[in-house]
PDB file of C-alpha atoms in Angstrom:
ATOM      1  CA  UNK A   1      97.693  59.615 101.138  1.00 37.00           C
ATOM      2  CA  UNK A   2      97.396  58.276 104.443  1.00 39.00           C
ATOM      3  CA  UNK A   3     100.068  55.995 103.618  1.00 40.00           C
ATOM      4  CA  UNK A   4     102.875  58.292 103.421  1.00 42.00           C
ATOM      5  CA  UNK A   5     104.988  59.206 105.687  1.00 40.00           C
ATOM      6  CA  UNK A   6     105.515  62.369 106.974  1.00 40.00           C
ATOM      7  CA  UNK A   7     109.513  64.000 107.580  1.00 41.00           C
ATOM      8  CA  UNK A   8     108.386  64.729 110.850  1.00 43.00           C
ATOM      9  CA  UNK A   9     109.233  61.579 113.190  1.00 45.00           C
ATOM     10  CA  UNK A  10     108.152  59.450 110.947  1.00 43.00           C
ATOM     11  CA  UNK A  11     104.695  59.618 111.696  1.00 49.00           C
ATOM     12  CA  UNK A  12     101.899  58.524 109.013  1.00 54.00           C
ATOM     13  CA  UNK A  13     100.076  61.530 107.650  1.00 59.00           C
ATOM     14  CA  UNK A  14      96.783  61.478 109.438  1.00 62.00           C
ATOM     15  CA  UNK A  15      93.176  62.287 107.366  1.00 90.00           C
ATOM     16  CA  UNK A  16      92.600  65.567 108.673  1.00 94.00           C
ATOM     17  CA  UNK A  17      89.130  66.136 110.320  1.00 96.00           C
ATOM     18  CA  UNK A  18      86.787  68.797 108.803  1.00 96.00           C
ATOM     19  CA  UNK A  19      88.089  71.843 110.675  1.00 97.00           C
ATOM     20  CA  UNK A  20      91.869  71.020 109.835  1.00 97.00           C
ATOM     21  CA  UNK A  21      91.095  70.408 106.142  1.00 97.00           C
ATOM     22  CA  UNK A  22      89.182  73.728 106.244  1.00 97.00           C
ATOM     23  CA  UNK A  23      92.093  75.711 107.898  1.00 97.00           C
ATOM     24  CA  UNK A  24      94.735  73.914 105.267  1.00 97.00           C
ATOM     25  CA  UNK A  25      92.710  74.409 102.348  1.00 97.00           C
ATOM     26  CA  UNK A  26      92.616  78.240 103.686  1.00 98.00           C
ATOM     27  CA  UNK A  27      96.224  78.126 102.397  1.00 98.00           C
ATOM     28  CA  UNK A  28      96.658  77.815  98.781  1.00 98.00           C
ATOM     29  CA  UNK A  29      94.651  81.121  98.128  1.00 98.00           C
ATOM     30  CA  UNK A  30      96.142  82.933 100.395  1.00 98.00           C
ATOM     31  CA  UNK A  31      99.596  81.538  99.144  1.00 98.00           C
ATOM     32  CA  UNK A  32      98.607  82.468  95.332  1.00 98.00           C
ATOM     33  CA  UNK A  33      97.621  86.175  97.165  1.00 98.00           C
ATOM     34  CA  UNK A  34     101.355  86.130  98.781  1.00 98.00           C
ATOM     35  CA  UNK A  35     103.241  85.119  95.205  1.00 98.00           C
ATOM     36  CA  UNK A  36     101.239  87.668  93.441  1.00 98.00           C
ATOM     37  CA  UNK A  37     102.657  90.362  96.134  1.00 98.00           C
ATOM     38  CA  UNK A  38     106.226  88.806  96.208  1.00 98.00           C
ATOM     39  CA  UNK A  39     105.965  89.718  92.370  1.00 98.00           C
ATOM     40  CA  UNK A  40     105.172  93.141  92.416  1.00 97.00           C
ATOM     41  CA  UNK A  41     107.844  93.843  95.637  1.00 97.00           C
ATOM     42  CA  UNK A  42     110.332  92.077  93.281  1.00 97.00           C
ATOM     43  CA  UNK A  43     109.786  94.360  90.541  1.00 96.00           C
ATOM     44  CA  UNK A  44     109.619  97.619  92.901  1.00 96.00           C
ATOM     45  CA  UNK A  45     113.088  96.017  94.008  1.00 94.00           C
ATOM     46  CA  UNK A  46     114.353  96.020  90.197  1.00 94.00           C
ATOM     47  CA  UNK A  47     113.405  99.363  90.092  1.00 89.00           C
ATOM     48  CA  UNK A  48     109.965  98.638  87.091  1.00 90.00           C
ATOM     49  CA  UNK A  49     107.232 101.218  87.234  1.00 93.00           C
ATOM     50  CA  UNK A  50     107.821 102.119  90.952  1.00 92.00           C
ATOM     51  CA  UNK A  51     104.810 104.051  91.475  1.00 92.00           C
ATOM     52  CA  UNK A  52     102.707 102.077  89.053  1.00 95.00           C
ATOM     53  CA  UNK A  53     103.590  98.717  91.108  1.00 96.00           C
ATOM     54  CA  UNK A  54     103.648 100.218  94.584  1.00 96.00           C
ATOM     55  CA  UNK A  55      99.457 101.384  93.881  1.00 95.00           C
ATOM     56  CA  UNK A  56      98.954  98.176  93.005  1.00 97.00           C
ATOM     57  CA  UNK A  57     100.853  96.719  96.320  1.00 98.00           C
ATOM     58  CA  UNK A  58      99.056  98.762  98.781  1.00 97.00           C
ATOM     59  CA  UNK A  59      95.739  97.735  96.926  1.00 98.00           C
ATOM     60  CA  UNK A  60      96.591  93.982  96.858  1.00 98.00           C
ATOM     61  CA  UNK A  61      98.149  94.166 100.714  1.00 98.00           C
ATOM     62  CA  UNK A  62      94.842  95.257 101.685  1.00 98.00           C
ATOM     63  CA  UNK A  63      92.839  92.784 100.164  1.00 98.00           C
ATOM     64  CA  UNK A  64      95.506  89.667 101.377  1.00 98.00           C
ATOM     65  CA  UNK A  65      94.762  91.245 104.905  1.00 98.00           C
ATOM     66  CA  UNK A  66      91.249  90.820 104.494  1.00 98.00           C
ATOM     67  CA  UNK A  67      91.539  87.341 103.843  1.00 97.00           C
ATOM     68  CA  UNK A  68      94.412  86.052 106.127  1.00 97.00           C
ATOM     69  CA  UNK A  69      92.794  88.111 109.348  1.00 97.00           C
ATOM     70  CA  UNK A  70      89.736  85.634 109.386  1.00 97.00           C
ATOM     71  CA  UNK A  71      92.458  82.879 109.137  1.00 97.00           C
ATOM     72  CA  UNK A  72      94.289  84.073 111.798  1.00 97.00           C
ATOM     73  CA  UNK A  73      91.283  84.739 114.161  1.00 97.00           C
ATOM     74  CA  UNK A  74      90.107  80.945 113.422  1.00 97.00           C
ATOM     75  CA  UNK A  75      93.562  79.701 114.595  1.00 97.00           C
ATOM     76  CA  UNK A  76      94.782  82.202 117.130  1.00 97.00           C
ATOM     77  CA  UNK A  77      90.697  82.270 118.552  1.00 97.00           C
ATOM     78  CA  UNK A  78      89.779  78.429 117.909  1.00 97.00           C
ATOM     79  CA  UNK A  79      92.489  76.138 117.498  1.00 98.00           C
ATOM     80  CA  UNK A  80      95.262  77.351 119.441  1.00 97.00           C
ATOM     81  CA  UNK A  81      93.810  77.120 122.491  1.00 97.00           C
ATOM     82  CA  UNK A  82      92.493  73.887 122.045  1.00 97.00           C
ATOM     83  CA  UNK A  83      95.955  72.663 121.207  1.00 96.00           C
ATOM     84  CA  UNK A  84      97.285  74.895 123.928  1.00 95.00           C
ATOM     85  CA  UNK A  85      95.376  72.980 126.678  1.00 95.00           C
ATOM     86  CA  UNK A  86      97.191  69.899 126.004  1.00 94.00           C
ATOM     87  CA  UNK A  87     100.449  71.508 125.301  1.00 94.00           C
ATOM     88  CA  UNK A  88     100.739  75.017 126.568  1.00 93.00           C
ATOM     89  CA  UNK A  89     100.992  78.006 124.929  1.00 91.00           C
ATOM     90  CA  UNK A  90     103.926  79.592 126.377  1.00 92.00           C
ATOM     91  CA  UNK A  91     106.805  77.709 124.698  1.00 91.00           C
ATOM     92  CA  UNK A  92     106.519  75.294 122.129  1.00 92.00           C
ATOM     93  CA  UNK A  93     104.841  74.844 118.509  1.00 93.00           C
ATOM     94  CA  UNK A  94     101.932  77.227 119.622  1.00 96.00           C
ATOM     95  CA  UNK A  95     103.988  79.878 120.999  1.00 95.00           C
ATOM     96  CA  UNK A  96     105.898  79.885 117.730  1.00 95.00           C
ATOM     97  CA  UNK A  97     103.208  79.919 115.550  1.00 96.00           C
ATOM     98  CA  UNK A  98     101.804  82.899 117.078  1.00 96.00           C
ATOM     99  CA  UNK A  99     104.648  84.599 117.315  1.00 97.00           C
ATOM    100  CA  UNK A 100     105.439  84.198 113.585  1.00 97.00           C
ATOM    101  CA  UNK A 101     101.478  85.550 113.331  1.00 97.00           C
ATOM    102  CA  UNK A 102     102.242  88.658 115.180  1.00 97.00           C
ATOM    103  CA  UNK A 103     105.641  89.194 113.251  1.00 98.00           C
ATOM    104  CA  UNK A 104     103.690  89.159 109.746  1.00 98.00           C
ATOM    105  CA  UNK A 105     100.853  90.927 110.671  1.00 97.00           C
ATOM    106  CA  UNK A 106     103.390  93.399 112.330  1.00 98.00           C
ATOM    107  CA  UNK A 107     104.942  93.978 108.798  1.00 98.00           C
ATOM    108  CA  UNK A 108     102.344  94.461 107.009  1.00 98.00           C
ATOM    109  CA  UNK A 109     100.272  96.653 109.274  1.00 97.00           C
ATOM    110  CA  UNK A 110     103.608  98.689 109.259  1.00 96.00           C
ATOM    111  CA  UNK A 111     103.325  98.797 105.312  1.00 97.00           C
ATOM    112  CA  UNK A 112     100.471 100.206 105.400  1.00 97.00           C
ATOM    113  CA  UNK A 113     100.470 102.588 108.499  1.00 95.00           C
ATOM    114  CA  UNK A 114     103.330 104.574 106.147  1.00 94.00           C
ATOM    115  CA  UNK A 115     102.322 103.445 102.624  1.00 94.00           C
ATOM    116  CA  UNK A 116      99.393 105.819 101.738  1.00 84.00           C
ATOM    117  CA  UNK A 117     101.785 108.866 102.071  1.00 83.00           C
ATOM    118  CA  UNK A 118     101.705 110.757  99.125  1.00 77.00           C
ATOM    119  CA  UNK A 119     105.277 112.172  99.663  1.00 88.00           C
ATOM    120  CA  UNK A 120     107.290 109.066 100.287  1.00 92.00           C
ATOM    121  CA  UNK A 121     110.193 108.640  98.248  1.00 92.00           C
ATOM    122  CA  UNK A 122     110.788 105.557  95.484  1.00 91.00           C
ATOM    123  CA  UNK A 123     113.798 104.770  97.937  1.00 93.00           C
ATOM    124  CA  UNK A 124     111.069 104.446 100.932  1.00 95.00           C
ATOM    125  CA  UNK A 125     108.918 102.704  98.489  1.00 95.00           C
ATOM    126  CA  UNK A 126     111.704  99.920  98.214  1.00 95.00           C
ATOM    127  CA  UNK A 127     112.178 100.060 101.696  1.00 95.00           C
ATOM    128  CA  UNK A 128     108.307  98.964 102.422  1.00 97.00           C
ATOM    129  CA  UNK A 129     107.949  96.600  99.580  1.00 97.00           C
ATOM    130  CA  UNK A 130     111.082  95.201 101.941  1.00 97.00           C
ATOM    131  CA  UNK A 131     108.679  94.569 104.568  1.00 98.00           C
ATOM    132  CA  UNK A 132     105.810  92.673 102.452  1.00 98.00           C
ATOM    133  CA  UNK A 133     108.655  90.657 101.044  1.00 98.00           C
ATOM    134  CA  UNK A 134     109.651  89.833 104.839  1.00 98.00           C
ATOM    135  CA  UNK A 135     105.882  88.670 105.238  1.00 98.00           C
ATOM    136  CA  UNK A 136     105.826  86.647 102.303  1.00 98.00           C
ATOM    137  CA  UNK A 137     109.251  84.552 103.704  1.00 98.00           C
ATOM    138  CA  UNK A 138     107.775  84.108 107.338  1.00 98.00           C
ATOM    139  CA  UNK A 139     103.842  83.117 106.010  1.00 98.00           C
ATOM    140  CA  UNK A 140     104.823  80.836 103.253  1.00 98.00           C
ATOM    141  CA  UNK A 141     107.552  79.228 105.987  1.00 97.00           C
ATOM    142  CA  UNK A 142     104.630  79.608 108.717  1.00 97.00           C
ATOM    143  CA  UNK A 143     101.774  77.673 106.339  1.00 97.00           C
ATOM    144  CA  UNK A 144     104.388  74.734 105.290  1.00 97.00           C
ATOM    145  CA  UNK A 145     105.137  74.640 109.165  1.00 96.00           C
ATOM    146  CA  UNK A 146     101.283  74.241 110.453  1.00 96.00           C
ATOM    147  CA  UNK A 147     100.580  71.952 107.324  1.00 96.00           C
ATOM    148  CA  UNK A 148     103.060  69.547 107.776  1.00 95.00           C
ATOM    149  CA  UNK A 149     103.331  69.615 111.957  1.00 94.00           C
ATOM    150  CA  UNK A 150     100.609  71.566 113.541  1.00 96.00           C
ATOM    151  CA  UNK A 151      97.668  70.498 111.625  1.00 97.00           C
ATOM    152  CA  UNK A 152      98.446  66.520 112.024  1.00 96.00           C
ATOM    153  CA  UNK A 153      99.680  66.645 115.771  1.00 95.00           C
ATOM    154  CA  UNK A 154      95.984  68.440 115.995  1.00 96.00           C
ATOM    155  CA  UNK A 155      94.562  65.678 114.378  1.00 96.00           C
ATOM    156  CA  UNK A 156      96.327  63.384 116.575  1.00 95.00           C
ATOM    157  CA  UNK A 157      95.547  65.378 120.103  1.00 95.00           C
ATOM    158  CA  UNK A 158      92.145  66.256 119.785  1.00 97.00           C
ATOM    159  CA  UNK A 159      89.248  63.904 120.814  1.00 96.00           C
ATOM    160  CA  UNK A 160      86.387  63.685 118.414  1.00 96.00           C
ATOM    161  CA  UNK A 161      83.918  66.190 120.093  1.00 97.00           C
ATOM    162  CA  UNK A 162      86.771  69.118 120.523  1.00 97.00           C
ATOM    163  CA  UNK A 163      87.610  68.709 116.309  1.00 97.00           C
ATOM    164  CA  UNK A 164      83.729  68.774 115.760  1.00 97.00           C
ATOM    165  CA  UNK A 165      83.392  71.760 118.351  1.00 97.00           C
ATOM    166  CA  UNK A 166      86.557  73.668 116.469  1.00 97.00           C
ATOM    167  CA  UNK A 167      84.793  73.012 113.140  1.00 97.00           C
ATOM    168  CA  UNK A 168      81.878  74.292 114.564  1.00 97.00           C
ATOM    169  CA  UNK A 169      83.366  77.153 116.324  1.00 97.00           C
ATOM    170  CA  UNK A 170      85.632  78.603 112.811  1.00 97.00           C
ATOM    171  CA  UNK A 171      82.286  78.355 110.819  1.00 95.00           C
ATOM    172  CA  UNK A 172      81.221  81.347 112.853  1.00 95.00           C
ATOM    173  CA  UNK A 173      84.347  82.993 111.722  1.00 95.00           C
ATOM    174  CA  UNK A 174      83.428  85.219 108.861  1.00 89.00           C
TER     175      UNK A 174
END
């Protein structure tokens, strides 16, 4: 693999230290999580079993939340920083990352503030399935994004000791 180059200024794809590899192999479980929810907002869309399908969202939301919130803290608390001191965190690939962070945790936080009422309507329903589907676009986007840029430029910018501290330091993560 190391062969290959990237589409991203033509740079080589760079073996990715132990923390990286971690963080990226974070992402196909949490990806199969996100297809399984697209699936059941996609049939709440088509209008099949409504209130059937939207239990089963709120359960499955909840459990993708447990999982992608220890993600998030090991990037947001860990690696962003690190990355930040070289390259800010105010503008750039950092700044967008998190932002894209806070706008999918936004969503689905907002699914489930209103989801648990008993007295929502199948049209609401729809309408907040809407907003897991709007997660699904900007994580699966987001994931693709820190795979194919963020994880290698890491690779690239930090020194030795700071991708053996950030290993250590998302192993305490839990």
């Amino acid at each position: 693999m190391s062969g290959c180059m990237s589409g991203f200024g033509g740079m080589p794809q760079a073996e990715l230290s132990k923390g990286l590899k971690q963080l990226k192999g974070e992402h196909p479980p949490l990806l199969d999580q996100l297809d399984e929810l697209f699936k059941l907002t996609k049939q709440i869309e088509d209008e099949k079993d409504i209130e059937q399908n939207f239990t089963v969202l709120i359960t499955k939301v909840k459990e993708f939340k447990a999982e992608l919130d220890p993600h998030s803290e090991r990037e947001e608390g860990v690696l962003f920083p690190m990355m930040g001191a070289y390259i800010g965190t105010t503008s750039g690939p950092i700044a967008v990352m998190e932002y894209e962070h806070d706008q999918a945790k936004s969503k689905i936080a907002a699914f489930l503030e209103k989801a648990e009422n008993d007295l929502i309507s199948s049209a609401e329903k729809k309408n907040l399935a809407d907003l897991i589907k709007n997660a699904y676009f900007i994580l699966t986007e987001h994931f693709s994004k820190e795979e194919n840029v963020l994880f290698p430029m890491a690779e690239r910018m930090l020194s030795d000791e700071e991708k053996e501290e950030l290993f250590t330091k998302i192993q305490e993560i839990k």
